[in-house]
Coordinates of C-alpha atoms in Angstrom, one line a residue:
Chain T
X16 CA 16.8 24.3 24.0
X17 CA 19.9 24.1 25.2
X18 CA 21.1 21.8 28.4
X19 CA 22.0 25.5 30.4
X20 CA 19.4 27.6 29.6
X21 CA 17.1 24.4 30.4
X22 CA 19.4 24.6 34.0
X23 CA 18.2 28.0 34.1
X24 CA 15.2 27.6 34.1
X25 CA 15.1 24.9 36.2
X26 CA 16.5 27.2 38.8
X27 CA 14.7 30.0 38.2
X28 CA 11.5 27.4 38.8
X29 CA 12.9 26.1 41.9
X30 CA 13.8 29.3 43.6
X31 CA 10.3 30.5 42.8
X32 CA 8.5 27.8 44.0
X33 CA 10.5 28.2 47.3
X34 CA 9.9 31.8 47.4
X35 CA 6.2 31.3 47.3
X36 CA 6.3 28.6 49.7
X37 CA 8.3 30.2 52.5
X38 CA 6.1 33.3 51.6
X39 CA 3.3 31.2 52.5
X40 CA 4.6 29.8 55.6
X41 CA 5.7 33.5 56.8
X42 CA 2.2 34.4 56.5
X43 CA 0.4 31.3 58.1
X44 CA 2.8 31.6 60.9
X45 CA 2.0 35.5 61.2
X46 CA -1.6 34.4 61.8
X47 CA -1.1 31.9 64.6
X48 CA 0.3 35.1 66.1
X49 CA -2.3 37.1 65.3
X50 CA -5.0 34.7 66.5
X51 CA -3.0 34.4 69.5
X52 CA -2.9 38.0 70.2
X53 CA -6.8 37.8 69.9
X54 CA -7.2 35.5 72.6
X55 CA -4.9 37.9 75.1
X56 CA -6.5 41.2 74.2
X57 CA -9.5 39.0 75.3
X58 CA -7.9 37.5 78.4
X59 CA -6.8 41.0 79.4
X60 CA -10.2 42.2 79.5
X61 CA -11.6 39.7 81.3
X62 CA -8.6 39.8 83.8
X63 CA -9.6 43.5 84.1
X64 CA -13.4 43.1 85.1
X65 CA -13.1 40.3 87.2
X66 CA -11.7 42.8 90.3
X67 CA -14.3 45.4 89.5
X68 CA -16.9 42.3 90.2
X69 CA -15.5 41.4 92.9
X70 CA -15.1 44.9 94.6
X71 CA -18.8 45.0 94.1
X72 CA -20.0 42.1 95.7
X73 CA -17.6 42.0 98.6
X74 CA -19.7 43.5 101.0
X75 CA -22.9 41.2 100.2
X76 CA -20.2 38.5 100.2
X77 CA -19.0 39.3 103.2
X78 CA -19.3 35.8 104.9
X79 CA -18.8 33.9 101.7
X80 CA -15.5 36.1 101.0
X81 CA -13.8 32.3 100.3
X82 CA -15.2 32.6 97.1
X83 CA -13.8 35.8 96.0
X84 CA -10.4 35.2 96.9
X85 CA -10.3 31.7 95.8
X86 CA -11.4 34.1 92.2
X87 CA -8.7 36.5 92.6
X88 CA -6.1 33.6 93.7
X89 CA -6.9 32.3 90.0
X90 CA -7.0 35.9 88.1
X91 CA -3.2 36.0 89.5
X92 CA -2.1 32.8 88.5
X93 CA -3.5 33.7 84.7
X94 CA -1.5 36.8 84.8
X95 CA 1.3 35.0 85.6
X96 CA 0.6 32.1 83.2
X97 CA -0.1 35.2 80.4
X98 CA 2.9 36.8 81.2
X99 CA 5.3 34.0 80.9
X100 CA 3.4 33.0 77.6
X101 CA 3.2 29.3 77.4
X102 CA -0.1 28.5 76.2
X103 CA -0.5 24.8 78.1
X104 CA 0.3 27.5 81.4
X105 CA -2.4 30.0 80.1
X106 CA -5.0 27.5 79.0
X107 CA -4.5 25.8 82.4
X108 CA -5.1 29.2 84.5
X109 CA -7.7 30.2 82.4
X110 CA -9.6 27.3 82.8
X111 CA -8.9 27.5 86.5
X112 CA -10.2 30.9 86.7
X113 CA -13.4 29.9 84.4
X114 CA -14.0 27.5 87.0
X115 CA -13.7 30.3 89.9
X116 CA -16.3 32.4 88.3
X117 CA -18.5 29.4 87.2
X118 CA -18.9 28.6 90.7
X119 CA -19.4 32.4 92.0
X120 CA -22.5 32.5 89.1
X121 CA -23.4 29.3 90.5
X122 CA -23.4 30.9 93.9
X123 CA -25.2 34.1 93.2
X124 CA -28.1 32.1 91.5
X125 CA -28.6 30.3 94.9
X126 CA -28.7 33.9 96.6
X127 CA -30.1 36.6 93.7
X128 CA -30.0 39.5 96.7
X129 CA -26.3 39.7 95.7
X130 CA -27.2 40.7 91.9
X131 CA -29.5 43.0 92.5
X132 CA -26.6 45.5 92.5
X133 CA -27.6 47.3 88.9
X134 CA -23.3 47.5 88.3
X135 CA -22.8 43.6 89.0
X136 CA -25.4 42.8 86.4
X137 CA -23.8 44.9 83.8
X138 CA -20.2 43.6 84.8
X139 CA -22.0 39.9 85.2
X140 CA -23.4 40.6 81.6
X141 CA -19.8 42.0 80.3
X142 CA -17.8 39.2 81.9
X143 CA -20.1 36.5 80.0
X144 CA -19.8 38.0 76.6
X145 CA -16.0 38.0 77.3
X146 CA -16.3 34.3 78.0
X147 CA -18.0 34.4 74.1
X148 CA -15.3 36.4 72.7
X149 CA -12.4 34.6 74.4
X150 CA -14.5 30.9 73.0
X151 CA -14.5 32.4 69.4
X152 CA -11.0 34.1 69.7
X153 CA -9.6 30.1 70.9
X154 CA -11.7 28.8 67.8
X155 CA -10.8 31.2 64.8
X156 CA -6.6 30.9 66.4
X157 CA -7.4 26.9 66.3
X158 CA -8.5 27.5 63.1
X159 CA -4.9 29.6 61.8
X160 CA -3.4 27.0 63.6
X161 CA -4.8 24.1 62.0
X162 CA -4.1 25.7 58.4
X163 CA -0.3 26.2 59.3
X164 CA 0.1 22.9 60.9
X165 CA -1.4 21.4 57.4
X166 CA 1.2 23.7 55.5
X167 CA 4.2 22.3 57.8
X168 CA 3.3 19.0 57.5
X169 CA 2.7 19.1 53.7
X170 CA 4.3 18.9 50.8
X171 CA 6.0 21.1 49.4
X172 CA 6.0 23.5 52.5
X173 CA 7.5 20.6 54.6
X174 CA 10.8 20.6 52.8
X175 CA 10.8 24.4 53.6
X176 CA 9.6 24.3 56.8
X177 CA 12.5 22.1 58.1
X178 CA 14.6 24.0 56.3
X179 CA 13.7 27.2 57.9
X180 CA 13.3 25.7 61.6
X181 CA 9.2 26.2 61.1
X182 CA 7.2 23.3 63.1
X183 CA 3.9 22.6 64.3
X184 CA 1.9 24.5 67.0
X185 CA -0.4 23.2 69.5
X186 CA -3.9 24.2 69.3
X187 CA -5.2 26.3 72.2
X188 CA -7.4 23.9 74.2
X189 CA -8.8 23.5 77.8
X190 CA -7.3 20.7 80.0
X191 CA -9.8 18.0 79.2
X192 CA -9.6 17.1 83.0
X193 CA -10.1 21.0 83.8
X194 CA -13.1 20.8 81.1
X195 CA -14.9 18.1 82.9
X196 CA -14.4 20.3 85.8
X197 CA -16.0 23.5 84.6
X198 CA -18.7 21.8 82.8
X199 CA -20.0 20.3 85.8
X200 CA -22.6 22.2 87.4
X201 CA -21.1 24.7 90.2
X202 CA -21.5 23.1 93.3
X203 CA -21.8 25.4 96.4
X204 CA -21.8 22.3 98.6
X205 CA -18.4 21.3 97.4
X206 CA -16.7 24.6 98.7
X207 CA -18.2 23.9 101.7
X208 CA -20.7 26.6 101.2
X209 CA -23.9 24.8 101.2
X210 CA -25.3 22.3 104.1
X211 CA -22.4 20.2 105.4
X212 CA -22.5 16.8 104.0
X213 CA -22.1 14.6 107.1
Chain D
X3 CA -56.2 47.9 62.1
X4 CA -53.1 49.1 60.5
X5 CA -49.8 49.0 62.7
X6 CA -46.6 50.5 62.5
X7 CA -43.5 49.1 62.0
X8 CA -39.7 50.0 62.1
X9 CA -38.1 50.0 58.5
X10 CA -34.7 50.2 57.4
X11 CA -35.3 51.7 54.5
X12 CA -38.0 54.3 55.2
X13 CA -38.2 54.8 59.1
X14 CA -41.4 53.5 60.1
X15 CA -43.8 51.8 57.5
X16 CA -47.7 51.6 57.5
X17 CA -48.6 49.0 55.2
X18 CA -51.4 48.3 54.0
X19 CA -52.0 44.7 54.3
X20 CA -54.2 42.5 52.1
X21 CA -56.8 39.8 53.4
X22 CA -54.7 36.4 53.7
X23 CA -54.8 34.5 50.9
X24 CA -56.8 31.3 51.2
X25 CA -55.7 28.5 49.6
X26 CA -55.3 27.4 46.1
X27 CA -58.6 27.4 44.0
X28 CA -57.0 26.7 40.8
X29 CA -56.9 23.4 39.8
X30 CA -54.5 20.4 41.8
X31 CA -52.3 19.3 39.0
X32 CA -50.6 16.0 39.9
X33 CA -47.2 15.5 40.7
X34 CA -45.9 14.2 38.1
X35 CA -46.9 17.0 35.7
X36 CA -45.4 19.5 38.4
X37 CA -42.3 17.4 38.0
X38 CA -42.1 18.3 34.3
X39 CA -42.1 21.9 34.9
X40 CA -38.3 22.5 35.1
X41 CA -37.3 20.2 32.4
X42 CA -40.0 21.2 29.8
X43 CA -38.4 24.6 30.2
X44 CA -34.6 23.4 30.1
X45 CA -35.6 21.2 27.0
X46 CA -36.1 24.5 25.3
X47 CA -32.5 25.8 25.4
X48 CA -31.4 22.9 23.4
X49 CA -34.5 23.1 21.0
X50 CA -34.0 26.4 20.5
X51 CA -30.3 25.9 19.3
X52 CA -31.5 23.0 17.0
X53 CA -33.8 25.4 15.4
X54 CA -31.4 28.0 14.9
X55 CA -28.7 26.4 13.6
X56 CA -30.2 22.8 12.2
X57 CA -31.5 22.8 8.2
X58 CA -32.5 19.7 8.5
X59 CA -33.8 19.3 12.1
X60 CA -35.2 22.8 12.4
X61 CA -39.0 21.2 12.3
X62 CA -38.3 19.2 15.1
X63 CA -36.5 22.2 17.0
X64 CA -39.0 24.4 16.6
X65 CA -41.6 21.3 17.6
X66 CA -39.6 20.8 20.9
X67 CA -38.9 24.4 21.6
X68 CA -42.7 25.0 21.3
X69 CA -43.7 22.0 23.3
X70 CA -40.4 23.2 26.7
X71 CA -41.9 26.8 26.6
X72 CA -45.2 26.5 26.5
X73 CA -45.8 23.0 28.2
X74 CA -43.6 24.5 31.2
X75 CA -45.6 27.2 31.2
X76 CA -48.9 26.0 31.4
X77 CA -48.0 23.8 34.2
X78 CA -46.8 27.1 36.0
X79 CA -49.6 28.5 35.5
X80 CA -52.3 26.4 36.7
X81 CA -51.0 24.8 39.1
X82 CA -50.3 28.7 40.5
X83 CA -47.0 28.5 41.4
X84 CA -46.3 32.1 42.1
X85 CA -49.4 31.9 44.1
X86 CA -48.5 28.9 45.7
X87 CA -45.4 30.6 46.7
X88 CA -46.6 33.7 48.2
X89 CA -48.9 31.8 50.0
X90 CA -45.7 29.6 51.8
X91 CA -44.2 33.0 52.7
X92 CA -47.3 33.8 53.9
X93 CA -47.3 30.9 56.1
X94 CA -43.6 31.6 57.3
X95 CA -45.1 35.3 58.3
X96 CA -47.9 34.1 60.3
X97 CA -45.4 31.2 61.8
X98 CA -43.3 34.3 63.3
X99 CA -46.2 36.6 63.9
X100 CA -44.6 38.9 61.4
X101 CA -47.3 41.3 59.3
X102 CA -47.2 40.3 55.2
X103 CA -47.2 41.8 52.2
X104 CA -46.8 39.8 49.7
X105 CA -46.7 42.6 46.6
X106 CA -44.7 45.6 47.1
X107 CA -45.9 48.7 46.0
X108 CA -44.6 50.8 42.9
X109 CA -40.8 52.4 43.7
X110 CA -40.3 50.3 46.8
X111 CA -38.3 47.6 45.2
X112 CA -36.0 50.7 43.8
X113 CA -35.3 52.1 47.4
X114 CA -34.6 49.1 48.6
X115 CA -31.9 48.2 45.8
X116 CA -30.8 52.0 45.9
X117 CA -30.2 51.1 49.5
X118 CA -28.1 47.7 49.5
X119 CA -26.9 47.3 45.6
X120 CA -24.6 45.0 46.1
X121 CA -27.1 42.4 47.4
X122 CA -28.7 42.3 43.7
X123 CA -25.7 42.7 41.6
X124 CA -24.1 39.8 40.2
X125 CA -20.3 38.9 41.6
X126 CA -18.8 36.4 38.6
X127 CA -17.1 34.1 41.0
X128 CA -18.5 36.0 43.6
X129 CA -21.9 35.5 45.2
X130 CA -25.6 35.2 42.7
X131 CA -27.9 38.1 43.2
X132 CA -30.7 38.0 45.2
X133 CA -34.2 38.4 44.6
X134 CA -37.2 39.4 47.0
X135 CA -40.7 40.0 46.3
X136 CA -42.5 40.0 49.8
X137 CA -42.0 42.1 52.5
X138 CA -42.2 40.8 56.3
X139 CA -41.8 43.5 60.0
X140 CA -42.5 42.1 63.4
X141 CA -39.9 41.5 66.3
X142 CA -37.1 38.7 66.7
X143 CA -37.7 36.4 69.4
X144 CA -35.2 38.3 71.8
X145 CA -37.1 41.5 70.8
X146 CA -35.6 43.3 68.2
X147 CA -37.8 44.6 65.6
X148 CA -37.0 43.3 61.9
X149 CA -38.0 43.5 58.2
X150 CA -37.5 40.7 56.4
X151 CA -37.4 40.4 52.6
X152 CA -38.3 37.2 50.8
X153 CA -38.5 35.4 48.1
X154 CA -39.2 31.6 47.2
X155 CA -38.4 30.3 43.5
X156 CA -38.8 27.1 41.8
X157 CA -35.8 25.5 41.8
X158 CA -34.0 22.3 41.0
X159 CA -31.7 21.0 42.8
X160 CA -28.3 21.4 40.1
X161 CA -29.0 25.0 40.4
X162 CA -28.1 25.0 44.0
X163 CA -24.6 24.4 46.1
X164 CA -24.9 21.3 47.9
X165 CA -23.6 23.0 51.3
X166 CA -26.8 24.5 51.0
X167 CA -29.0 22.0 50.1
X168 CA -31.2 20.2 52.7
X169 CA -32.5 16.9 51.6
X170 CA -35.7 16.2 53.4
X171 CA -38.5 13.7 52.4
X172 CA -38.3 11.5 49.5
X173 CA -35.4 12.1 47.2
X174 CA -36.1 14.5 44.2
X175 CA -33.7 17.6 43.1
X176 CA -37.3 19.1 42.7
X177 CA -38.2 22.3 46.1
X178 CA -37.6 26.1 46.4
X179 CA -34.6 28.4 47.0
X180 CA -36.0 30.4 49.6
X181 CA -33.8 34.2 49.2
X182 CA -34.0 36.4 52.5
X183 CA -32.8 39.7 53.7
X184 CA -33.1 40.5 57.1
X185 CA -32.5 44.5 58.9
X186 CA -32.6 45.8 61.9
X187 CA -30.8 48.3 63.9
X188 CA -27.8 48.1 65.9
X189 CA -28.1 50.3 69.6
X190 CA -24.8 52.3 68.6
X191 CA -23.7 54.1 65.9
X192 CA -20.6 52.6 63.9
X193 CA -19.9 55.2 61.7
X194 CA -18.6 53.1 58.9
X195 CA -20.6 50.8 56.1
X196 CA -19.1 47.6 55.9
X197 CA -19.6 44.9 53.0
X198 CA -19.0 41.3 53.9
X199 CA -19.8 39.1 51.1
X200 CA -18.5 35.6 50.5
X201 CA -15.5 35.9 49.2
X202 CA -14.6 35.0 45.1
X203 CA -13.1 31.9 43.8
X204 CA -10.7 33.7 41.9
X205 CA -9.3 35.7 44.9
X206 CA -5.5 33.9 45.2
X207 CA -2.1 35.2 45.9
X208 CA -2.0 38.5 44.5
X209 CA -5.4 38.6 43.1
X210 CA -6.8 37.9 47.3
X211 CA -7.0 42.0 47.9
X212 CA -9.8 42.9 50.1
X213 CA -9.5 43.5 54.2
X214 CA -8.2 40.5 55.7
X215 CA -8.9 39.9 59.5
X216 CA -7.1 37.7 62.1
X217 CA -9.3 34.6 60.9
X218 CA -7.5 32.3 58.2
X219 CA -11.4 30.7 57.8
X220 CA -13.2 33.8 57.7
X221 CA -11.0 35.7 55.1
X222 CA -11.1 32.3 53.4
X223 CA -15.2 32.1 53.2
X224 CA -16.1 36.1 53.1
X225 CA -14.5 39.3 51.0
X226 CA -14.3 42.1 53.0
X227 CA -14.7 45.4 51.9
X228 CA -15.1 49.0 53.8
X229 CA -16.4 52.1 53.1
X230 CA -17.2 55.6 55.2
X231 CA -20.7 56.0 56.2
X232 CA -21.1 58.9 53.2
X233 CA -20.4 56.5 50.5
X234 CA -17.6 59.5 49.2
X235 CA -14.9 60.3 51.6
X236 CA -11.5 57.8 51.6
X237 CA -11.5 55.4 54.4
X238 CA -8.7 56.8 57.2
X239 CA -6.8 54.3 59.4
X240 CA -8.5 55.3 62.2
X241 CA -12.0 54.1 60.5
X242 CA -9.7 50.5 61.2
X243 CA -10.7 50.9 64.9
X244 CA -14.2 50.7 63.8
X245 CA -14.0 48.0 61.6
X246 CA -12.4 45.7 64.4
X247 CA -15.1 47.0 66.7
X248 CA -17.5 45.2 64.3
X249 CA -15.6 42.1 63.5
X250 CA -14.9 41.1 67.1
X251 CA -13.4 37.1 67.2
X252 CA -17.6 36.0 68.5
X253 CA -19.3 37.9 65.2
X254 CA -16.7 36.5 62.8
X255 CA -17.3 32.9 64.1
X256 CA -20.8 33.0 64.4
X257 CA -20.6 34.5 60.8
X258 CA -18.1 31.5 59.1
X259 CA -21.2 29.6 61.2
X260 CA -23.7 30.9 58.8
X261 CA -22.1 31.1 56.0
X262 CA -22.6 27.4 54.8
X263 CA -25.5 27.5 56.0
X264 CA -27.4 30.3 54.1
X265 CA -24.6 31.6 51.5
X266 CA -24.4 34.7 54.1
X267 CA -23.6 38.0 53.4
X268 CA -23.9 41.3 55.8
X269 CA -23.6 45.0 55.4
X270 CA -23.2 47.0 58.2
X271 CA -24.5 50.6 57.2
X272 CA -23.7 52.9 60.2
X273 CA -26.5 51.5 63.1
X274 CA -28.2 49.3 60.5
X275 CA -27.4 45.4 59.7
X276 CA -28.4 43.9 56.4
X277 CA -27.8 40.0 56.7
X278 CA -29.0 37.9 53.6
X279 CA -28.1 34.6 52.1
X280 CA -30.4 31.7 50.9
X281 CA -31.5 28.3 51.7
X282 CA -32.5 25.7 49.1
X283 CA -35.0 23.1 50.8
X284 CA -36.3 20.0 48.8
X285 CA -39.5 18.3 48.2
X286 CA -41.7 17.5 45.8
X287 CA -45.1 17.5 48.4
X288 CA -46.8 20.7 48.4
X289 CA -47.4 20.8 52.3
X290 CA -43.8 19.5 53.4
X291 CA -42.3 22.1 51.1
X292 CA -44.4 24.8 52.8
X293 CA -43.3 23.5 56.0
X294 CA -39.9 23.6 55.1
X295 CA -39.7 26.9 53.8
X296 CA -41.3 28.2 57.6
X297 CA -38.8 26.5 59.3
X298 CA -36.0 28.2 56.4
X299 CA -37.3 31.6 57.2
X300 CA -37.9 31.3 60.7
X301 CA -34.0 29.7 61.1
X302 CA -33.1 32.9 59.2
X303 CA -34.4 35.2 61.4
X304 CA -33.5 33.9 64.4
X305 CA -29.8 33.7 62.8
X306 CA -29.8 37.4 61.4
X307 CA -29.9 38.5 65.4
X308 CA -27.8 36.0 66.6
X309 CA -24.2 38.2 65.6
X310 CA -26.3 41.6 66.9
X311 CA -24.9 42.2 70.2
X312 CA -21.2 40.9 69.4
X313 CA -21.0 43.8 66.8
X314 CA -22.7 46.7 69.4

C-alpha cells in the first residue's frame, strides 16, 4: 500500500471518527435541552394552578391571607427566575415556592374546613402530581445531563468538545440549604400563625 | 360462591375455582437429590452430542444421556414440582386476597396471546418470552381491580440476569423465575396501543430506530414502538400528542425504576395496561422459596399500579 493512499485513509478515518463524535455530542446536548424543556412545561403548569388555588381559598383564608401572598410573592419570583433562564435562579425560586405551598398544605391540615371546597381538593390533588412530574422531569434532565457531561469529559469527545466550544452542564438540583428547608415539617408556628411562642 | 371479576381480555370472568390445594402428599425428596435436578438434565445435552457423533464413546453417551433425562425427570416428578409450584402461586393469591386458578381452561391461553403477542414472542437481543399458566383477579391495594398472570419455573441461577437476581438465604444458583403479567384499566381512553419493551442490544447508531423520548436512560433501557388502536391504520403525527400524554417525565421514571427490577415491559392498548416482566428469587428451602415468590408477586402487583395515574 502505498505511503498516500495509506494518508488517505488515514484521513478519511479521522474525519469519520470526528464526524460521529460531534454527531454524538450534537445529540446529547439536544437532550439536555429537551430534558430541560420538560422541566418548564412542568414549571408552567404548576405556575398556572397555583393562582386558581389560591383564588379559592382566599375567602376561608381570609385572616391567614399572609400565607397566600407570601405563595404568590414566590410564584412571581419563579416566573422571573424562568424567564431569565438560569437554572441556579429557577431551582432557587422553585424551591422557594415548594416551600410556600409546603407550608399552606401544612396549614390546611391543621384547619381541614378550608379543603372541604370539592375544587381545592382537585387543584390540591393536581398541584401534588405536578410536584411528581416536575421531581421526575429534574431526574430524567439529570440523567441527559449526566450522559453529556461523561461525553465532554471523555475521550474522544473531549478533544471535540473543546474544539467546538461544548462544556459541561450543571445538574438541576435544589439548594441543599433550601432542601433542608422544605423537607422540614411546615411549621405554622414559625409564620407566626400558630400560638405565639413567648 | 362464585364471584365476578373484571378481565382484560373477556370483560368480566366467572371462574370456576378449584378447592385449594393442600399440601404435597407425594413423597419429601431430600435436598440434595432436588439439587441434581437441573444438572441431570443439562448433562444430557452433552451426552446426547457424545452419542451422536462419538464411535467410540457412543455407549457411554447414550449411558449418560439416559441417566440426565430420566434421572432429572424422576426427581421432577416425585418430588411434584409443578405441583409444588402452583401451590406457591397459590400462596401468593391468598397473600393478596386475589381468587386462583391455577389451570386455565381450553382456548384461554390463545385469547390471551391473540391479545398481547408480543409478550410471548421471542426478541433475539430483545427481551425472552414469557410464560403464564395461572390466572389471579382481585383489587390492588389502592383499589383498582387486576388480573394477574403467572407462572413460576425451575430455574438456575446462569439462566437468569443478575440485575434480576435476588440472593436470599444460603447461597445456591438453585430457586424460581417467577413470570407475571398484570392488566387493568386505565379511567380514560388513549386511543393509541403503545409497546414498550426493553430495548435490544443491538440497537446502535443507525440500527437505534424506534420512538425515542426526552429520556437518554429510558430510550437507553426500553424500545418504543406505537401503533393505532385498530392495529391497521398508519400512525398520524397527531397520535404523537397521545403518546406524550402517556409517557409523561413521572411514568418514564418510575418505569426505568422497574425495569431492573422485573425485566419490565408495558403495553398500553387504548384504556387497558399490560405491565409484565420477571423476577428470579433464590433458595434451595421449599418454604423460603414460597415465601419469596409471595413477596415477588405481591411487589409486582403493587408496582404494575404504581405508573397508573401518571399515564391517565
Amino acid at each position: 500500500m502505498s505511503a498516500a493512499l495509506t494518508l488517505i485513509l488515514l484521513a478519511v478515518l479521522v474525519i469519520g471518527v470526528y464526524v460521529l463524535c460531534y454527531n454524538g455530542l450534537v445529540a446529547a446536548r439536544q437532550k439536555v435541552d429537551q430534558g430541560w424543556s420538560g422541566i418548564t412545561v412542568q414549571l408552567k403548569r404548576r405556575h398556572a394552578l397555583v393562582p386558581n388555588l389560591v383564588q379559592s381559598v382566599r375567602s376561608a383564608m381570609d385572616h391567614e391571607s399572609s400565607i397566600l401572598d407570601r405563595i404568590l410573592e414566590a410564584r412571581s419570583t419563579a416566573l422571573a427566575a424562568l424567564a431569565g433562564n438560569d437554572h441556579a435562579d429557577v431551582a432557587k425560586a422553585e424551591a422557594a415556592l415548594s416551600d410556600a405551598l409546603g407550608r399552606f398544605v401544612g396549614y390546611t391540615e391543621d384547619n381541614p374546613e378550608i379543603t372541604a371546597n370539592e375544587n381545592v381538593v382537585l387543584l390540591q390533588k393536581q398541584l401534588e402530581e405536578t410536584e411528581d412530574q416536575i421531581a421526575a422531569a429534574r431526574r430524567l434532565h439529570n440523567g441527559n445531563v449526566e450522559a453529556y457531561n461523561t461525553k465532554v469529559l471523555s475521550i474522544p469527545w473531549t478533544f471535540i468538545a473543546r474544539m467546538n466550544n461544548y462544556s459541561t452542564e450543571p445538574m438541576f438540583d435544589v439548594d441543599p440549604v433550601e432542601m433542608k428547608r422544605i423537607v422540614a415539617d411546615p411549621s405554622v408556628g414559625d409564620l407566626g400563625l400558630g400560638p405565639s411562642k413567648t | 360462591m362464585r364471584e365476578t371479576y373484571w378481565d382484560p381480555f373477556e370483560g368480566t370472568q366467572t371462574p370456576a375455582l378449584p378447592a385449594p390445594e393442600k399440601g404435597a402428599s407425594k413423597w419429601v425428596l431430600p435436598d440434595y437429590l432436588k439439587k441434581l435436578e437441573l444438572p441431570l438434565l443439562l448433562l444430557a445435552f452433552p451426552a446426547f452430542a457424545v452419542a451422536a457423533f462419538s464411535d467410540t464413546y457412543r455407549f457411554y453417551g447414550v449411558a449418560a444421556f439416559t441417566i440426565g433425562v430420566g434421572g432429572g425427570l424422576a426427581i421432577n416428578h416425585f418430588s411434584d414440582a409443578e405441583g409444588t409450584l402452583r401451590r406457591r402461586l397459590q400462596a401468593a393469591a391468598d397473600a393478596l386476597g386475589f381468587a386462583f386458578r391455577g389451570l386455565m381452561p381450553d382456548g384461554r391461553l390463545g385469547t390471551i396471546r391473540r391479545r398481547v403477542p408480543e409478550l410471548f414472542t421471542l426478541r433475539i437481543g430483545g427481551s425472552i418470552p414469557l410464560v403464564i399458566s395461572t390466572e389471579m383477579w382481585g383489587e390492588s391495594p389502592s383499589g383498582v381491580p387486576l388480573w394477574l398472570g403467572a407462572a413460576a419455573l425451575q430455574s438456575a441461577a446462569l439462566f437468569g440476569g443478575p440485575k434480576q437476581d435476588r440472593s436470599v438465604g444460603p447461597e445456591t444458583m438453585f430457586g424460581n423465575t417467577v413470570m407475571m403479567i398484570a392488566g387493568y384499566r386505565l379511567e380514560r381512553d388513549t386511543g393509541i396501543r403503545v409497546l414498550i419493551m426493553p430495548e435490544f442490544v443491538t440497537a446502535i447508531g443507525p440500527l437505534d430506530r424506534d420512538i425515542k423520548t426526552e429520556s437518554v436512560e429510558f430510550n437507553a433501557k426500553f424500545n418504543i414502538r406505537m401503533s393505532m388502536a385498530d392495529g391497521q391504520s398508519a400512525v398520524p403525527d397527531e397520535a404523537t400528542a397521545d403518546l406524550l400524554r402517556v409517557l409523561t417525565p413521572a411514568f418514564q421514571a418510575t418505569l426505568i425504576d422497574l425495569a431492573d427490577r422485573f425485566a419490565a415491559r408495558v403495553i398500553v392498548d387504548r384504556d387497558t395496561v399490560f405491565f409484565a416482566g420477571y423476577q428470579n428469587v433464590r433458595a434451595l428451602d421449599a418454604d423460603l422459596l414460597t415465601g419469596l415468590v409471595r413477596s415477588s408477586v405481591d411487589r409486582f402487583a403493587e408496582a404494575a399500579v404504581s405508573f397508573k395515574r401518571y399515564a391517565e
